[in-house]
XYZ file of C-alpha atoms in Angstrom:
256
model
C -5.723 19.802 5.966
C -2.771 21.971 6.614
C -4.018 21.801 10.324
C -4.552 18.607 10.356
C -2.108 16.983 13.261
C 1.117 15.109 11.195
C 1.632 11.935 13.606
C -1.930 11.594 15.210
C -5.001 10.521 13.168
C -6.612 13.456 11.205
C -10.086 12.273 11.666
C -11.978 9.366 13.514
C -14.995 7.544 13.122
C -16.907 7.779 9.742
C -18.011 4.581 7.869
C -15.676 2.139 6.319
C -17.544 1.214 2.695
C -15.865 1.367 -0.763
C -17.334 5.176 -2.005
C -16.090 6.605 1.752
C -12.435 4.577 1.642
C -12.095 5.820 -2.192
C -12.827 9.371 -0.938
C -10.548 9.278 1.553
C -7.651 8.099 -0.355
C -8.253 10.840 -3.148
C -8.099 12.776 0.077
C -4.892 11.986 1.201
C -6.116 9.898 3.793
C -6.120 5.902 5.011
C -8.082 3.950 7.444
C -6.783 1.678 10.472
C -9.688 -0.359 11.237
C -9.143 -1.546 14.988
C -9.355 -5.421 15.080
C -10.366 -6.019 18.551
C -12.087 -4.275 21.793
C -8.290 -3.870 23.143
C -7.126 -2.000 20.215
C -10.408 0.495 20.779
C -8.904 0.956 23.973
C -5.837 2.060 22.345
C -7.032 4.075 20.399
C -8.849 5.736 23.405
C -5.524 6.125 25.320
C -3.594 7.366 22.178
C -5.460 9.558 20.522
C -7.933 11.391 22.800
C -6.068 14.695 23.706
C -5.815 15.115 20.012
C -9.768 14.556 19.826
C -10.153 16.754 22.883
C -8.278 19.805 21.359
C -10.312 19.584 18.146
C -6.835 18.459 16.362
C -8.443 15.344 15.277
C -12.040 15.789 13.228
C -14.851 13.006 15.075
C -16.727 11.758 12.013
C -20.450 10.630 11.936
C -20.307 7.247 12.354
C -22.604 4.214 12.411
C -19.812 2.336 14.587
C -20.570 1.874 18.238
C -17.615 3.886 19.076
C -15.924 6.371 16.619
C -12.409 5.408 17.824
C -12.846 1.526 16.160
C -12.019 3.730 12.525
C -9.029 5.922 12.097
C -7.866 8.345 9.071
C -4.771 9.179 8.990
C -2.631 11.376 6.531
C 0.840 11.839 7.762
C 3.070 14.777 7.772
C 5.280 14.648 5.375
C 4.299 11.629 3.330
C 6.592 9.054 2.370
C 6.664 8.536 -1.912
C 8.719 7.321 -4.189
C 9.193 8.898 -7.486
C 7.758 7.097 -9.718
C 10.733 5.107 -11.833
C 12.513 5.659 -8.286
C 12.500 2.195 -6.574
C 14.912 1.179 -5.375
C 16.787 -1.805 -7.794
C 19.700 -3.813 -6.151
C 22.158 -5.427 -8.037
C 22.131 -8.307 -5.945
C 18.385 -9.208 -7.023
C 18.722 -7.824 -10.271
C 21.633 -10.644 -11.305
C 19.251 -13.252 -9.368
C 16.486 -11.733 -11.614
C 18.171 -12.026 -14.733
C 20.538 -15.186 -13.840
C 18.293 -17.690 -11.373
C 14.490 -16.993 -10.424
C 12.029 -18.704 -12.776
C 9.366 -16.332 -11.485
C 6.303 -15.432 -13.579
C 4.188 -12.755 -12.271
C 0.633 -11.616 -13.273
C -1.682 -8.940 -12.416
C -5.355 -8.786 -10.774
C -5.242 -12.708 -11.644
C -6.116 -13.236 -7.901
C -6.710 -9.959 -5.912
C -8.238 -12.073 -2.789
C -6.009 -14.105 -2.248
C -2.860 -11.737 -2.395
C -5.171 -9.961 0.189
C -5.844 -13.223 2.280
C -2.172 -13.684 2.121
C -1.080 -10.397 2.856
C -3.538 -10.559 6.291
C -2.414 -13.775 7.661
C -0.524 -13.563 10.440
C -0.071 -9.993 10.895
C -0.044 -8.073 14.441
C -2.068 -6.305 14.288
C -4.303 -6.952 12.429
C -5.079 -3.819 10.682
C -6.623 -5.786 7.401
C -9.552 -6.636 9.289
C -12.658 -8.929 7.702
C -14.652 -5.315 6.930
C -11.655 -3.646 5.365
C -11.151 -6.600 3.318
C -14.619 -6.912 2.230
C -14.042 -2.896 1.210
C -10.937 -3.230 -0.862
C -12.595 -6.633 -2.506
C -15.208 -4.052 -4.024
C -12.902 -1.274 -4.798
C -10.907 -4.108 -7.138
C -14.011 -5.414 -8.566
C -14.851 -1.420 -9.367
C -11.031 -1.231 -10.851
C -9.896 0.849 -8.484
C -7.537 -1.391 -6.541
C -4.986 -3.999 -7.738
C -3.143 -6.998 -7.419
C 0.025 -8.252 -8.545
C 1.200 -11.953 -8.279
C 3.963 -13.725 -7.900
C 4.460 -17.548 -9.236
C 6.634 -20.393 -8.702
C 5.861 -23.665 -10.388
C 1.845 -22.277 -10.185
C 2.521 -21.906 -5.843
C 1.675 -18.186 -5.006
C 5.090 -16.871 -2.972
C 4.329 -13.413 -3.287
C 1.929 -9.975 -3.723
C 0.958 -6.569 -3.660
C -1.540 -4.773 -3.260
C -2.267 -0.600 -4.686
C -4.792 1.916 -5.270
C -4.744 3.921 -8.125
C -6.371 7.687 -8.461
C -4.445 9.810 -11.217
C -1.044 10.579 -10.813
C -0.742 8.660 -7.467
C -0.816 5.174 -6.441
C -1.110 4.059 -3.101
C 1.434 0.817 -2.529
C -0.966 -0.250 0.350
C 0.425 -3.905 1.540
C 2.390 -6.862 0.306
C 3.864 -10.556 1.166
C 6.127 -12.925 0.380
C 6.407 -16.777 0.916
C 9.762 -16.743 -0.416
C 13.016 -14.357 -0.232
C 12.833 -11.548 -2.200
C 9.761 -11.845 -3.652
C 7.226 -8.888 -1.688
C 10.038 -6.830 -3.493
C 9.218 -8.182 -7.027
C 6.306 -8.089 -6.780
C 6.656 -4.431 -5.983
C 9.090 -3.755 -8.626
C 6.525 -5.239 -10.762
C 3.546 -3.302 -9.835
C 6.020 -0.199 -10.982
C 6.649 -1.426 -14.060
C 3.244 -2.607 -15.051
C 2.383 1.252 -14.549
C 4.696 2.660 -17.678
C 2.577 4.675 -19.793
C -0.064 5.147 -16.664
C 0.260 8.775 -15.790
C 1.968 7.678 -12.626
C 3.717 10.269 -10.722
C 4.695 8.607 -7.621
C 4.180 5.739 -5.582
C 2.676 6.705 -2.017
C 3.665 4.109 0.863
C 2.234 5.613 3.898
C 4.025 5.052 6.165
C 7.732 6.085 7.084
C 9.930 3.278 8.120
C 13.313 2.050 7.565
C 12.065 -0.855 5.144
C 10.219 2.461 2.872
C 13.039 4.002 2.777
C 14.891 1.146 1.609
C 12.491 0.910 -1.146
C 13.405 4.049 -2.205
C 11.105 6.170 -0.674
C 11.718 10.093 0.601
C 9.227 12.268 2.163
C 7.170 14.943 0.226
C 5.295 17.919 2.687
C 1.604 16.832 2.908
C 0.767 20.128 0.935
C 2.634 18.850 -2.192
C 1.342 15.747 -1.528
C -1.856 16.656 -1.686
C -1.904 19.256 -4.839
C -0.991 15.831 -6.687
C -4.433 14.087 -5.573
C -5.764 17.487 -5.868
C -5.136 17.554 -10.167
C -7.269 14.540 -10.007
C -7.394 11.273 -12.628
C -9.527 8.259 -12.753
C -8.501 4.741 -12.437
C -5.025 3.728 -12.900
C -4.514 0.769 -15.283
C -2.133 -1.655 -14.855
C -0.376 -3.811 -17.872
C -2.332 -7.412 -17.903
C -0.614 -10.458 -18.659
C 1.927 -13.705 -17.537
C 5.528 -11.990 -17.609
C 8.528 -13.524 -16.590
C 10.543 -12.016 -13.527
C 13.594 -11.789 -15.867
C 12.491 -8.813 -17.820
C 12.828 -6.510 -14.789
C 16.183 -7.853 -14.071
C 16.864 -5.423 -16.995
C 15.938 -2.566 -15.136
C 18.055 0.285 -14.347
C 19.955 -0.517 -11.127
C 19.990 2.247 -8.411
C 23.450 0.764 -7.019
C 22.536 -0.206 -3.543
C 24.638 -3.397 -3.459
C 22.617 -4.805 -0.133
C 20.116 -8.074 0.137
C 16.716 -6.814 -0.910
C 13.680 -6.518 1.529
């Protein structure tokens, strides 16, 4: 993997099911399923002189055209410690003070994944890779948290979970502030997990916000590499205001 290109796709093609997606998250790698002919095309124009050089590994693949799946396992990997999110003040007084927020977790892992889909460009959550992470939850591999307001849904998130690392894979809100609850939940509702750090993928100026610095792909992977099963998350209704408790990290800014 240390040859492995760090901002092109490692590997194309393959077969998107739950045993080959599990693999290749213990593996330090994701899928980007492309939604439409156009985004095939894309891929095609994007990617090909990395396939071409032998940079990027073609898969065997039932898919009429290996460039419709994606792996990719960037170089260096954005994670936040785990314990290392990052905890405004601003939303920790609104936490404590004014949101009468009760989150839960799993409670309703397709619909925080429905939710988390809808209008999003593009649409990388497509109907199979849905269907894929649907069966890695009912296996307990992937989770939900849940964010309530008067029993109305306003926010989720969605993770993986193999040993010391879990994947923060995608999240929503309906309502200010709360994709970054229910974030800032998931953490917590890890304590006493084995949790080492939180993986988000992908670099960007909103990861960062969250906290998150990047880790060389190597170290990265020697985590995954010490293995673990399932990750367990702490069940139950819990009201927002407990994690208004929580250690600020004095940024002073509006949350994500």
């Amino acid at each position: 993997m240390d040859s492995a290109p760090a901002d092109a796709p490692v590997a194309i093609g393959g077969r998107l099911d739950p045993a080959t997606v599990l693999g290749g998250y213990r593996h330090g790698l994701f899928p980007m399923h492309a939604a439409t002919p156009a985004h095939i095309e894309v891929n095609h124009a994007l990617y090909e002189e990395s396939v071409d050089s032998g940079a990027t590994v073609v898969l065997d693949s039932p898919l009429p055209d290996p460039y419709e799946l994606v792996w990719w396992s960037p170089d260096p990997r954005p994670v936040i410690p785990y314990g290392g999110m990052t905890k405004p003040r601003s939303l920790m007084r609104l936490l404590r003070n004014r949101l009468a927020w009760t989150t839960t977790a799993n409670r309703d892992f397709a619909r925080v994944l429905a939710e988390c889909r809808r209008d999003r460009t593009p649409e990388w959550l497509t109907t199979e890779l849905c269907a894929c992470m649907v069966a890695l939850h009912e296996q307990g591999w992937a989770h939900s948290v849940e964010v309530w307001e008067d029993g109305e849904l306003v926010g989720g998130a969605i993770g993986i979970g193999t040993g010391e690392v879990f994947v923060l894979d995608t999240c929503f809100h309906r309502r200010d502030n709360a994709s970054k609850v229910a974030l800032l939940d998931m953490e917590h509702r890890l304590a006493g997990a084995g949790v080492t750090m939180l993986d988000v993928e992908w670099d960007s100026e909103r990861s960062r916000r969250l906290g998150a610095r990047p880790l060389p792909r190597r170290t990265f992977l020697a985590a995954l590499a010490r293995g673990g099963g399932r990750v367990r998350l702490a069940y139950g209704a819990q009201s927002v205001r407990r994690l208004g408790f929580l250690r600020t990290s004095g940024v002073t800014g509006a949350a994500p």
